[in-house]
PDB file of C-alpha atoms in Angstrom:
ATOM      1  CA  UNK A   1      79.978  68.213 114.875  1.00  0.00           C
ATOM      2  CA  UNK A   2      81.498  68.703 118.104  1.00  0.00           C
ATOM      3  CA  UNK A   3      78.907  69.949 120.981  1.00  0.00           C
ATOM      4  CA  UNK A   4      79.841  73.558 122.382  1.00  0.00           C
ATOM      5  CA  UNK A   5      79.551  74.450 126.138  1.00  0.00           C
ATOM      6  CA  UNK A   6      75.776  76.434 125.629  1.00  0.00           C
ATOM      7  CA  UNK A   7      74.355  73.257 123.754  1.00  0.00           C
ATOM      8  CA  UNK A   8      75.532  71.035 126.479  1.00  0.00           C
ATOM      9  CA  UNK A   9      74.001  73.342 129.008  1.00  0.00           C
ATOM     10  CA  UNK A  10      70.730  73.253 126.818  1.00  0.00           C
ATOM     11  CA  UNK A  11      70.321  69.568 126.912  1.00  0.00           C
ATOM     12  CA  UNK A  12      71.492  69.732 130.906  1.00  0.00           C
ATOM     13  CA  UNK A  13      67.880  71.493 130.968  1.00  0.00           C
ATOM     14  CA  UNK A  14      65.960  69.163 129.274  1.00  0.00           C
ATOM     15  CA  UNK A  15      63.024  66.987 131.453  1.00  0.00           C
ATOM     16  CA  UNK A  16      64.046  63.967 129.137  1.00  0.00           C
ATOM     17  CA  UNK A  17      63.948  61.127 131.979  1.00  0.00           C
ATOM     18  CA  UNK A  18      60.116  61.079 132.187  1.00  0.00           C
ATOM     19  CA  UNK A  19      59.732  60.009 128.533  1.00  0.00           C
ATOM     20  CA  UNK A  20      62.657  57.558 128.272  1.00  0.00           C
ATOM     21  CA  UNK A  21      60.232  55.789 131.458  1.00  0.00           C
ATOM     22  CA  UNK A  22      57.317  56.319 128.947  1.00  0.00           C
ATOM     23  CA  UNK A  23      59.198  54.531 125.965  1.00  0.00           C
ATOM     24  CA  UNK A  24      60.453  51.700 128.445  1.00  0.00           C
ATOM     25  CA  UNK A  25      57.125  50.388 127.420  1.00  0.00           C
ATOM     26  CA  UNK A  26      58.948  49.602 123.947  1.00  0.00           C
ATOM     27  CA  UNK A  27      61.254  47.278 125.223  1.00  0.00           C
ATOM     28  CA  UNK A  28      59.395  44.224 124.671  1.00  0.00           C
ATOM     29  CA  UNK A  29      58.917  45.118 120.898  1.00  0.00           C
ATOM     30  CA  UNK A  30      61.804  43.150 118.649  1.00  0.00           C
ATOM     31  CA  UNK A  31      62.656  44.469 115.777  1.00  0.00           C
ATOM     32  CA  UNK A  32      63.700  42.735 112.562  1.00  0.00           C
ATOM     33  CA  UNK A  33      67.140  43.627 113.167  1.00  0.00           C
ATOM     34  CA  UNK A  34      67.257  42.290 116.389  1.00  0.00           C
ATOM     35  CA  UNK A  35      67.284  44.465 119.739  1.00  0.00           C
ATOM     36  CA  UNK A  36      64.080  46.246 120.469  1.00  0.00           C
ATOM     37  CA  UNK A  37      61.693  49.400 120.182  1.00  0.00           C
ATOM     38  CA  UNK A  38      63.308  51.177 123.298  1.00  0.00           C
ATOM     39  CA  UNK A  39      66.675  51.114 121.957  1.00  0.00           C
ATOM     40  CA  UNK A  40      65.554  52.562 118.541  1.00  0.00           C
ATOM     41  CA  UNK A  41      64.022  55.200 120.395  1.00  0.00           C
ATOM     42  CA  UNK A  42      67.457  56.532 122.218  1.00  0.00           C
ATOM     43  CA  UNK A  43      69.243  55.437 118.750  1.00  0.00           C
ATOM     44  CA  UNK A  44      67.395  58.274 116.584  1.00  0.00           C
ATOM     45  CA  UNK A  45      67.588  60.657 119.472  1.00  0.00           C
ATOM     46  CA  UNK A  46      71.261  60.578 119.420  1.00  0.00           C
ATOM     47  CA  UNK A  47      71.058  60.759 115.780  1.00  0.00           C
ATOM     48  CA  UNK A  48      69.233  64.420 116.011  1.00  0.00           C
ATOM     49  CA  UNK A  49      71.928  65.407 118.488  1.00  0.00           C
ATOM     50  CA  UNK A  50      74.876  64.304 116.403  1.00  0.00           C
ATOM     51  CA  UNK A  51      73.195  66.569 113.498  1.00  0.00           C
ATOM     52  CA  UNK A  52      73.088  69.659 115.422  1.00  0.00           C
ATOM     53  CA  UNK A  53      69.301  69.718 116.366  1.00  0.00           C
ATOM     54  CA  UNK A  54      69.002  70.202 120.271  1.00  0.00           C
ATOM     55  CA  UNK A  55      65.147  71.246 120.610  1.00  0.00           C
ATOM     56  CA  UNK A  56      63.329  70.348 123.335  1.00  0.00           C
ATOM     57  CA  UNK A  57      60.118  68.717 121.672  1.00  0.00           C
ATOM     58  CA  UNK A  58      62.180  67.312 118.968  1.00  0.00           C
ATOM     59  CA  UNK A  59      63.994  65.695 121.455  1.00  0.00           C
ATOM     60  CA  UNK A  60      61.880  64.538 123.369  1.00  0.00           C
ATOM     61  CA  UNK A  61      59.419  63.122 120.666  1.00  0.00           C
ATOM     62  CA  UNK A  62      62.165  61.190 119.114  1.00  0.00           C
ATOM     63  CA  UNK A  63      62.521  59.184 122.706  1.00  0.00           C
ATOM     64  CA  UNK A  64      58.325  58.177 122.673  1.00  0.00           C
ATOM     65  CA  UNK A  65      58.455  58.200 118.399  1.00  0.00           C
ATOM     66  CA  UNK A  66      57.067  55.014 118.160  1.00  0.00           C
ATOM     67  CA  UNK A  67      54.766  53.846 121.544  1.00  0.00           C
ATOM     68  CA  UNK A  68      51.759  55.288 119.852  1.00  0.00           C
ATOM     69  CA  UNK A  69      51.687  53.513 116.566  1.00  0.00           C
ATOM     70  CA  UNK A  70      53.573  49.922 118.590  1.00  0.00           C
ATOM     71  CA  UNK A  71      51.455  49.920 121.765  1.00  0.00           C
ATOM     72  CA  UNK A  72      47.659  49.078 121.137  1.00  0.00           C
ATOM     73  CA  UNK A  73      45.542  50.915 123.149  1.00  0.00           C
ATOM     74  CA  UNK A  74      48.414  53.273 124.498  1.00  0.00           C
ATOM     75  CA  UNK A  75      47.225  55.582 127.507  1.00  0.00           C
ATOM     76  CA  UNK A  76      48.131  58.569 126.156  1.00  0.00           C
ATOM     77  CA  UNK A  77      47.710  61.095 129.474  1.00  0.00           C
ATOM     78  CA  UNK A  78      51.058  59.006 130.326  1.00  0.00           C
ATOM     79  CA  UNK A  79      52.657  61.661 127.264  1.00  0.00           C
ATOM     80  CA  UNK A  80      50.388  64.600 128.291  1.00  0.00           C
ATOM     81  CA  UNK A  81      50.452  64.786 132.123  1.00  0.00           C
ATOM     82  CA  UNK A  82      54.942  64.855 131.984  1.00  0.00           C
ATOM     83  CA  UNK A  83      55.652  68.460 131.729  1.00  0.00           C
ATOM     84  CA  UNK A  84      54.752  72.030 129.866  1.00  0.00           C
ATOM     85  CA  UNK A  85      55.850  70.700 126.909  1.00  0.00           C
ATOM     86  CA  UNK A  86      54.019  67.719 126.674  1.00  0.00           C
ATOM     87  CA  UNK A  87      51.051  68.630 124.321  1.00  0.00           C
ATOM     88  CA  UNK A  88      53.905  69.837 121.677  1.00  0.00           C
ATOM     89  CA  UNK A  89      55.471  66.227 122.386  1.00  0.00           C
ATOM     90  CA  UNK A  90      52.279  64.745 121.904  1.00  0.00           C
ATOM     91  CA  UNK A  91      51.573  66.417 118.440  1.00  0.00           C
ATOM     92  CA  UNK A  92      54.894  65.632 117.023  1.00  0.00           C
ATOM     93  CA  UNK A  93      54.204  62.156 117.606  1.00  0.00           C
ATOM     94  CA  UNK A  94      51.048  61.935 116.108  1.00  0.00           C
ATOM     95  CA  UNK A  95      52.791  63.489 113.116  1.00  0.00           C
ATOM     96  CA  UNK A  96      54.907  60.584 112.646  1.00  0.00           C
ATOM     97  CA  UNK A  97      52.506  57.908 113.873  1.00  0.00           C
ATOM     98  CA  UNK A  98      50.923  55.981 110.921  1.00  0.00           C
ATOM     99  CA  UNK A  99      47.061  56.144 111.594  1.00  0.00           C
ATOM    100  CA  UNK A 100      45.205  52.986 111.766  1.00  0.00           C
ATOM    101  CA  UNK A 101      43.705  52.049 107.642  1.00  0.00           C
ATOM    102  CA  UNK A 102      46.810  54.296 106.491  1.00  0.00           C
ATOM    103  CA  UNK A 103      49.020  52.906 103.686  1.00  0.00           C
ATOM    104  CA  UNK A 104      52.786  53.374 104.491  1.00  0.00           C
ATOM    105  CA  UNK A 105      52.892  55.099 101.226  1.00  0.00           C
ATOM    106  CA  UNK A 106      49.635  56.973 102.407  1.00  0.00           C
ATOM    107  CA  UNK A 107      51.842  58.062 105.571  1.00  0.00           C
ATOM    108  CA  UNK A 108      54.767  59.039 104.032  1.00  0.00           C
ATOM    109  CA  UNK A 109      52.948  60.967 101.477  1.00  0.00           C
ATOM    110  CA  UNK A 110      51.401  62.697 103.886  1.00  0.00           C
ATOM    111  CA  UNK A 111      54.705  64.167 106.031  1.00  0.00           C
ATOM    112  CA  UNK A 112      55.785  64.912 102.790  1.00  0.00           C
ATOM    113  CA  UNK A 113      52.706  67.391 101.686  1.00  0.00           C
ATOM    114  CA  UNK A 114      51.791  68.573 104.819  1.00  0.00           C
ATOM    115  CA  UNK A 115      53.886  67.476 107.649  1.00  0.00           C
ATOM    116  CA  UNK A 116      55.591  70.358 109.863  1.00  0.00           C
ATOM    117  CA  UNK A 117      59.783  70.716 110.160  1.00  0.00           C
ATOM    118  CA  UNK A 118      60.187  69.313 112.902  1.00  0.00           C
ATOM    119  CA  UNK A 119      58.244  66.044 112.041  1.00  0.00           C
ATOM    120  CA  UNK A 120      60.463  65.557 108.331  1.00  0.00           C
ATOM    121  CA  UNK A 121      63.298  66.452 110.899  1.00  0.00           C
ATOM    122  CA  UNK A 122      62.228  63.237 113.112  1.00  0.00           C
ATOM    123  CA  UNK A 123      60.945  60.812 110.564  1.00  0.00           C
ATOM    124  CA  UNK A 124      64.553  62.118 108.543  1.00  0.00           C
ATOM    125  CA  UNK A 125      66.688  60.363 111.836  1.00  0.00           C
ATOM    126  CA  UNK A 126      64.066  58.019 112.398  1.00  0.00           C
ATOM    127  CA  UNK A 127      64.922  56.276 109.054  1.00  0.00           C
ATOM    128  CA  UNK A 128      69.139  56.840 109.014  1.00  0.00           C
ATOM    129  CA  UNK A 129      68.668  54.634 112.423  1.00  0.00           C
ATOM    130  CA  UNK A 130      66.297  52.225 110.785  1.00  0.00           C
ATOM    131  CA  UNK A 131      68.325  52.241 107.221  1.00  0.00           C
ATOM    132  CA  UNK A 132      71.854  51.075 110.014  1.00  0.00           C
ATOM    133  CA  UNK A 133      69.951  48.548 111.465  1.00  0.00           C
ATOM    134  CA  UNK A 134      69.347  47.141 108.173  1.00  0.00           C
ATOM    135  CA  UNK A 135      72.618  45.822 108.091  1.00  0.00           C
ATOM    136  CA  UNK A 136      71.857  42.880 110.406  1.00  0.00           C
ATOM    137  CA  UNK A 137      69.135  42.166 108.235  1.00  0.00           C
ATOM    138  CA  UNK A 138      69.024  39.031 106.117  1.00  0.00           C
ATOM    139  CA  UNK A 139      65.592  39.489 104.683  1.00  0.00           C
ATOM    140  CA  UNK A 140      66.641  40.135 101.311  1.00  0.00           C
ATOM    141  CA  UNK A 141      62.923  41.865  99.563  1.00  0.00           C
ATOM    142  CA  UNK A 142      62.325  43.080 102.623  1.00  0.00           C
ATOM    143  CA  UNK A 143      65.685  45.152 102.385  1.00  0.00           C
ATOM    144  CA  UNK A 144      64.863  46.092  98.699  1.00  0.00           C
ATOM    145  CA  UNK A 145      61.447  46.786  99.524  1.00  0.00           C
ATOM    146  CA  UNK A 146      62.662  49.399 102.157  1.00  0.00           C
ATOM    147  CA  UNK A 147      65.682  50.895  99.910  1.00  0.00           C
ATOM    148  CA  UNK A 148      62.858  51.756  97.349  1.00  0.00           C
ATOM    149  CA  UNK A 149      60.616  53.292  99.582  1.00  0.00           C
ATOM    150  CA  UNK A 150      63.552  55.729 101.371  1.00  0.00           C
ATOM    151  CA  UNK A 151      64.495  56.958  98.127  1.00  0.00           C
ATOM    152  CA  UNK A 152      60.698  57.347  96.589  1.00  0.00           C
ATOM    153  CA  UNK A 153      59.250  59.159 100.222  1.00  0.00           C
ATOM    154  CA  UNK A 154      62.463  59.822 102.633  1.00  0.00           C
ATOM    155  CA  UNK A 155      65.341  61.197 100.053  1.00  0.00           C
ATOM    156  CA  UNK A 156      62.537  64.118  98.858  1.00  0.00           C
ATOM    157  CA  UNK A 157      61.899  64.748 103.251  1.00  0.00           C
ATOM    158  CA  UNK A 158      66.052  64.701 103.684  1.00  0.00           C
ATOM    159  CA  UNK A 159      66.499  66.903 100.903  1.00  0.00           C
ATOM    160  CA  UNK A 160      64.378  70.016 102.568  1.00  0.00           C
ATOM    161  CA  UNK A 161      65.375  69.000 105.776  1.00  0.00           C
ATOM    162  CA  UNK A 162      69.252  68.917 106.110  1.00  0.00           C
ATOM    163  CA  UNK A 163      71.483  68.188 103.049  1.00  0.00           C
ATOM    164  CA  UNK A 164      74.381  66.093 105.374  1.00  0.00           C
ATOM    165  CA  UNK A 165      71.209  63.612 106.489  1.00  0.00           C
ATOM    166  CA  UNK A 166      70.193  63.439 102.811  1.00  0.00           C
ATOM    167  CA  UNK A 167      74.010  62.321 101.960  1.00  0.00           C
ATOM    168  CA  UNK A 168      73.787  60.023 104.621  1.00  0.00           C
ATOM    169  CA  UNK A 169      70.867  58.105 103.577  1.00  0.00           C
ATOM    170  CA  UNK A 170      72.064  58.000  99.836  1.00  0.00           C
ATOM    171  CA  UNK A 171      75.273  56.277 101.197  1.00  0.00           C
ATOM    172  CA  UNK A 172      73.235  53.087 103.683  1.00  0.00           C
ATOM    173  CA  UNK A 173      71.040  52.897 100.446  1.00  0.00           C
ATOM    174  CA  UNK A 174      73.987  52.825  98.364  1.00  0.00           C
ATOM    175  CA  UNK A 175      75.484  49.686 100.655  1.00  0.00           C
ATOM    176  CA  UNK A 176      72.494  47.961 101.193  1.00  0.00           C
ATOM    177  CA  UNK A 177      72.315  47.893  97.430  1.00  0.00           C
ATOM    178  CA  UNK A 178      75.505  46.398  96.789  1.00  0.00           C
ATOM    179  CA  UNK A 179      74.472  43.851  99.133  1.00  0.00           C
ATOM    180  CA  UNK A 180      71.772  42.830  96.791  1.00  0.00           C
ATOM    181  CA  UNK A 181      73.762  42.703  94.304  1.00  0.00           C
ATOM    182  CA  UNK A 182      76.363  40.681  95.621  1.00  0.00           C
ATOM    183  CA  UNK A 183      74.725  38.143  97.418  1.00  0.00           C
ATOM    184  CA  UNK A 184      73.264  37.389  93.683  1.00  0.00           C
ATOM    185  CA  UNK A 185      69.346  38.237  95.008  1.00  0.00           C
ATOM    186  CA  UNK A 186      68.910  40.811  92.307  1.00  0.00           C
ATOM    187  CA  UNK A 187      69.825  37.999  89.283  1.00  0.00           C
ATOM    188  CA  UNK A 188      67.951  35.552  91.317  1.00  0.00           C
ATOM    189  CA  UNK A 189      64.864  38.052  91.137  1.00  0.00           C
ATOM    190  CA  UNK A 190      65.458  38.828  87.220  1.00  0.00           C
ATOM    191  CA  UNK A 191      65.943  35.419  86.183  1.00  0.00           C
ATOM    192  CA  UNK A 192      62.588  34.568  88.233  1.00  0.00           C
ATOM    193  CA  UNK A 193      61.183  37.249  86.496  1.00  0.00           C
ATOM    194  CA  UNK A 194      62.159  36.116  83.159  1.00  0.00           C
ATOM    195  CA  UNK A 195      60.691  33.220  83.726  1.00  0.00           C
ATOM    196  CA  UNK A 196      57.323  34.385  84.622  1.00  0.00           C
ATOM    197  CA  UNK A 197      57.204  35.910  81.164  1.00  0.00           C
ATOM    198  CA  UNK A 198      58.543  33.363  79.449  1.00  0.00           C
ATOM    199  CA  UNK A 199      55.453  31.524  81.793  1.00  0.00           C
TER     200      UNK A 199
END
């Protein structure tokens, strides 16, 4: 979707600098796909924008997502003492910030039951990013481990939220599948299987 002149002038308004400093903090996080946290930040951002959604706190949560839950003992005034908006920020993030003791599936259970719009919105992008970067990922259960649990907790939260991001997810699951399949891990895993019966 091509950006129009008022949604450009939108974003022109939006204080977005003094959170990308916040989630520079991230950028000595790795991920398993390589890169790091701050990139993943800016990646789901733009991921929001090229859907459409152009909301301040949306926005700006997407760019400090992840320092809460990744960055032990996180001073948190850094979030609340930025701008007007900041406590809405600061909500949002603790929306989509697993809580220390929480199951993932305890989480993701939750946002589904009784998380607020904008937080499936977030978690919604926060995955399509996380599903691409699975790509450069060799770790084979770990990739089948993840497909399973964005069709059991994220396909439901994409399917309220925005139709196109629910289509999207369908087709990295669909790839990352095929993957599976043809690198041979899935016969590898049945034939293992079998034998642990057969055991």
């Amino acid at each position: 979707m091509q950006m129009k002149d008022h949604d450009m002038n939108h974003l022109k308004g939006i204080y977005l600098a003094p959170y990308m400093q916040v989630a520079t903090a991230l950028i000595g996080k790795r991920r398993h796909s390589g890169g790091n946290m701050f990139r993943h930040q800016l990646d789901t951002m733009s991921i929001l924008i090229d859907y459409g959604y152009i909301d301040s706190v949306l926005l700006k949560a997407a760019v400090i997502h992840d320092v809460i839950e990744d960055i032990p003992d996180f001073n948190r005034n850094l979030i609340l003492e930025i701008d007007s908006e900041a406590g809405l920020v600061y909500d949002l993030v603790l929306e989509v910030s697993k809580k220390e003791g929480q199951t993932k599936s305890e989480f993701l259970r939750g946002i589904i039951e009784h998380g607020s719009m904008k937080a499936k919105t977030l978690k919604c992008a926060d995955r399509i990013s996380n599903m691409i970067s699975m790509g450069f990922v060799t770790d084979q259960a770990f990739i089948e481990r993840y497909c399973d649990e964005t069709e059991f907790f994220i396909f439901p939260l994409a399917l309220e939220v925005d139709f196109r991001m629910y289509q999207e997810l369908i087709e990295l699951v669909m790839t990352r599948r095929k993957y599976l399949e043809d690198s041979g891990y899935l016969d590898r895993k049945k034939e293992a299987m079998a034998g642990m019966k057969r055991g």
